[in-house]
Amino acid sequence: VLFRSSKAASSSRSAAAMDGVQPAAVRRSSHAFRIKEGNLHEPTIAWPTVVLAAVGLTLWVGTACLGTALSLPAWLTFPVSVAGIYMAFTPMHDAAHRSVARAPCRWLNEVVGSLCSVPFVVIPLPLFRWLHLRHHKYTNDPELDPDYAAPHEGIMVAVLLPYDLISGVLNWGRVIWKFRHCMDAATMQQAAVGVTFNVLFLVLLIRAGYGWQVLQFWIYPALGALMVL
């Protein structure tokens, strides 16, 4: 019996090898070898993400400055501003997962994420992180997922895009209000500081006579980027 069992086990391993499936012990050994050799190296800083953040923010701010100085029309600046804000979203997303940098440079997640959250006005990094991690936890739950949107088909996807944008923002507000008790005190305080800073900056710009520029280079492009996202 022992002989037959051993033979059967040997045959099973041979069949697995022929099928291209490695035994568990071999897979573990191979994985350990790859780590030892450094093939799975994880950099301390994700430099492509940092560069993307810098390019996106420079494009957004540069378009605003140049557009204001030269009185460029909205039809010309809008696509560029949207592109800059759209580019800034990926670094903000990665910073929310704290994957832009690891120890000893984890602070870079907060710097990159906070800067890239500025174009989105009322969604500072701590609040976005709370909403986004909640989205991952409750994906497609109509009640609990802050990013939930009713599915559409065909041309209705484009027709209902503005509606989906408005309802999506309202759903963020609903989730924040209804489940605010689930938000830790530090996140709540940091989010309040971020929103207050952005709103005060907007008010100062408007009072200084840059109301139209705020709409042209900030509010409208942010809404346009959200529609694309």
Coordinates of C-alpha atoms in Angstrom, one line a residue:
V1 CA 0.0 0.0 0.0
L2 CA 2.8 2.4 0.9
F3 CA 4.5 1.6 -2.4
R4 CA 1.4 2.3 -4.4
S5 CA 0.7 5.5 -2.5
S6 CA 4.3 6.7 -3.1
K7 CA 4.0 5.8 -6.7
A8 CA 0.7 7.6 -7.0
A9 CA 2.1 10.7 -5.4
S10 CA 5.1 10.5 -7.8
S11 CA 2.7 10.2 -10.8
S12 CA 0.7 13.1 -9.5
R13 CA 3.8 15.3 -9.3
S14 CA 4.9 14.2 -12.8
A15 CA 1.5 15.0 -14.2
A16 CA 1.5 18.4 -12.5
A17 CA 4.9 19.1 -14.0
M18 CA 3.7 18.1 -17.4
D19 CA 0.8 20.4 -17.1
G20 CA 3.1 23.3 -16.2
V21 CA 1.9 23.4 -12.6
Q22 CA 4.7 23.4 -10.0
P23 CA 4.4 21.7 -6.7
A24 CA 3.8 24.0 -3.7
A25 CA 7.3 23.4 -2.3
V26 CA 8.9 24.4 -5.6
R27 CA 6.7 27.5 -5.9
R28 CA 7.7 28.6 -2.4
S29 CA 11.4 28.0 -3.2
S30 CA 11.2 29.9 -6.5
H31 CA 9.4 32.8 -4.8
A32 CA 12.0 33.0 -2.1
F33 CA 14.8 32.9 -4.7
R34 CA 13.2 35.8 -6.6
I35 CA 13.0 37.9 -3.5
K36 CA 16.5 37.1 -2.5
E37 CA 17.8 38.1 -6.0
G38 CA 15.9 41.3 -5.8
N39 CA 13.6 40.7 -8.8
L40 CA 10.7 41.9 -6.6
H41 CA 12.4 45.1 -5.6
E42 CA 10.1 47.8 -4.2
P43 CA 11.5 51.3 -4.5
T44 CA 11.3 53.6 -1.5
I45 CA 9.7 56.3 -3.7
A46 CA 7.5 55.8 -6.8
W47 CA 9.2 58.5 -8.8
P48 CA 6.9 58.1 -11.9
T49 CA 4.0 59.0 -9.7
V50 CA 5.8 62.0 -8.2
V51 CA 6.7 63.2 -11.7
L52 CA 3.1 62.7 -12.8
A53 CA 1.9 64.9 -9.9
A54 CA 4.4 67.6 -10.7
V55 CA 3.5 67.6 -14.4
G56 CA -0.2 67.6 -13.7
L57 CA -0.1 70.4 -11.1
T58 CA 2.3 72.5 -13.2
L59 CA 0.0 72.1 -16.2
W60 CA -3.0 73.2 -14.2
V61 CA -1.4 76.2 -12.4
G62 CA 0.6 77.2 -15.5
T63 CA -2.5 77.3 -17.6
A64 CA -4.3 79.4 -15.0
C65 CA -1.4 81.9 -14.8
L66 CA -0.8 82.1 -18.5
G67 CA -4.5 82.2 -19.3
T68 CA -5.1 85.1 -16.9
A69 CA -2.1 87.1 -18.1
L70 CA -3.0 86.7 -21.8
S71 CA -6.8 86.7 -21.3
L72 CA -7.0 83.3 -23.2
P73 CA -10.5 82.1 -24.0
A74 CA -12.1 79.3 -22.0
W75 CA -12.5 77.0 -25.0
L76 CA -8.7 77.0 -25.4
T77 CA -7.7 76.7 -21.7
F78 CA -10.5 74.3 -20.5
P79 CA -9.2 71.1 -22.1
V80 CA -5.6 71.8 -20.8
S81 CA -6.9 72.5 -17.3
V82 CA -9.0 69.4 -17.3
A83 CA -6.0 67.3 -18.4
G84 CA -3.8 68.8 -15.6
I85 CA -6.4 68.0 -13.0
Y86 CA -7.1 64.6 -14.4
M87 CA -3.4 63.8 -14.2
A88 CA -3.3 64.9 -10.6
F89 CA -5.9 62.4 -9.6
T90 CA -3.7 59.3 -10.0
P91 CA -1.0 60.6 -7.5
M92 CA -3.8 61.6 -5.1
H93 CA -5.3 58.1 -5.4
D94 CA -1.9 56.4 -4.8
A95 CA -1.2 58.7 -1.9
A96 CA -4.6 57.7 -0.4
H97 CA -3.3 54.1 -0.4
R98 CA 0.1 55.4 0.9
S99 CA 1.8 53.8 -2.0
V100 CA 3.7 56.9 -3.3
A101 CA 6.5 56.3 -0.8
R102 CA 7.3 53.9 2.0
A103 CA 9.5 54.2 5.1
P104 CA 11.5 56.3 5.7
C105 CA 9.8 58.7 3.2
R106 CA 6.1 57.9 4.0
W107 CA 5.6 61.7 4.7
L108 CA 5.8 62.1 0.9
N109 CA 2.4 60.4 0.6
E110 CA 0.8 63.3 2.5
V111 CA 2.7 66.0 0.6
V112 CA 1.9 64.7 -2.8
G113 CA -1.7 63.7 -1.9
S114 CA -2.5 67.0 -0.3
L115 CA -1.1 69.1 -3.2
C116 CA -3.0 67.0 -5.8
S117 CA -6.2 67.3 -3.8
V118 CA -6.3 71.1 -4.1
P119 CA -7.8 71.1 -7.6
F120 CA -10.8 69.1 -6.3
V121 CA -11.7 72.0 -3.9
V122 CA -13.8 70.3 -1.2
I123 CA -12.2 66.8 -1.2
P124 CA -8.9 67.2 0.7
L125 CA -6.6 64.1 1.0
P126 CA -7.8 62.9 4.4
L127 CA -11.5 63.0 3.4
F128 CA -10.7 61.4 0.0
R129 CA -8.8 58.6 1.7
W130 CA -11.7 57.9 4.0
L131 CA -14.2 57.9 1.1
H132 CA -12.0 55.8 -1.2
L133 CA -11.1 53.1 1.3
R134 CA -14.8 52.9 2.2
H135 CA -15.5 52.4 -1.6
H136 CA -13.0 49.5 -1.6
K137 CA -14.7 48.0 1.4
Y138 CA -18.3 48.3 0.1
T139 CA -17.9 48.3 -3.7
N140 CA -21.2 48.5 -5.5
D141 CA -23.3 48.6 -2.3
P142 CA -26.0 51.2 -3.1
E143 CA -26.2 52.2 0.6
L144 CA -22.6 52.1 1.8
D145 CA -20.4 52.7 -1.3
P146 CA -19.7 56.4 -1.7
D147 CA -18.8 55.9 -5.4
Y148 CA -21.9 53.9 -6.3
A149 CA -23.7 54.9 -9.5
A150 CA -26.6 53.1 -11.1
P151 CA -25.4 51.3 -14.3
H152 CA -26.4 52.5 -17.7
E153 CA -26.1 51.0 -21.2
G154 CA -25.4 52.4 -24.6
I155 CA -26.0 56.1 -25.3
M156 CA -27.5 56.6 -21.9
V157 CA -24.0 56.5 -20.4
A158 CA -23.2 59.8 -22.2
V159 CA -26.7 61.3 -21.8
L160 CA -26.8 60.8 -18.1
L161 CA -23.2 61.7 -17.4
P162 CA -24.0 65.2 -15.9
Y163 CA -26.7 63.6 -13.8
D164 CA -24.3 60.9 -12.6
L165 CA -21.8 63.6 -11.7
I166 CA -24.2 65.6 -9.6
S167 CA -25.7 62.5 -7.9
G168 CA -22.2 61.2 -7.3
V169 CA -21.2 64.4 -5.4
L170 CA -24.4 64.3 -3.5
N171 CA -23.8 60.7 -2.6
W172 CA -20.4 61.6 -1.2
G173 CA -22.1 64.2 1.0
R174 CA -24.8 61.7 2.1
V175 CA -22.2 59.1 3.0
I176 CA -20.1 61.6 4.9
W177 CA -23.1 62.8 6.9
K178 CA -24.7 59.5 7.6
F179 CA -21.5 57.6 8.5
R180 CA -19.6 60.5 10.1
H181 CA -19.5 58.6 13.4
C182 CA -17.2 56.0 11.6
M183 CA -14.7 58.7 10.8
D184 CA -11.8 59.1 13.3
A185 CA -11.2 62.5 15.0
A186 CA -7.9 63.1 13.2
T187 CA -9.4 62.6 9.7
M188 CA -12.4 64.8 10.6
Q189 CA -10.1 67.6 11.8
Q190 CA -7.7 67.4 8.9
A191 CA -10.6 67.3 6.4
A192 CA -12.1 70.4 8.0
V193 CA -8.8 72.3 7.9
G194 CA -8.4 71.4 4.2
V195 CA -11.9 72.4 3.1
T196 CA -11.7 75.6 5.1
F197 CA -8.3 76.5 3.5
N198 CA -9.6 75.9 0.0
V199 CA -12.8 77.8 0.5
L200 CA -11.1 80.8 2.1
F201 CA -8.6 80.9 -0.8
L202 CA -11.5 80.8 -3.2
V203 CA -13.3 83.7 -1.3
L204 CA -10.1 85.8 -1.4
L205 CA -9.7 85.2 -5.1
I206 CA -13.3 86.2 -5.8
R207 CA -13.0 89.3 -3.6
A208 CA -9.9 90.3 -5.4
G209 CA -11.8 90.3 -8.7
Y210 CA -10.9 86.9 -10.0
G211 CA -14.3 85.3 -9.9
W212 CA -14.5 84.4 -13.5
Q213 CA -10.9 83.0 -13.5
V214 CA -11.9 80.8 -10.5
L215 CA -14.7 79.4 -12.6
Q216 CA -12.6 79.1 -15.8
F217 CA -9.4 77.6 -14.4
W218 CA -10.6 75.8 -11.2
I219 CA -14.3 75.0 -10.8
Y220 CA -15.3 74.1 -14.4
P221 CA -12.1 72.1 -15.1
A222 CA -12.5 70.2 -11.8
L223 CA -16.1 69.2 -12.8
G224 CA -14.9 68.3 -16.2
A225 CA -12.1 66.1 -14.8
L226 CA -14.6 64.4 -12.5
M227 CA -16.9 63.6 -15.5
V228 CA -13.9 61.9 -17.2
L229 CA -12.9 60.1 -14.1

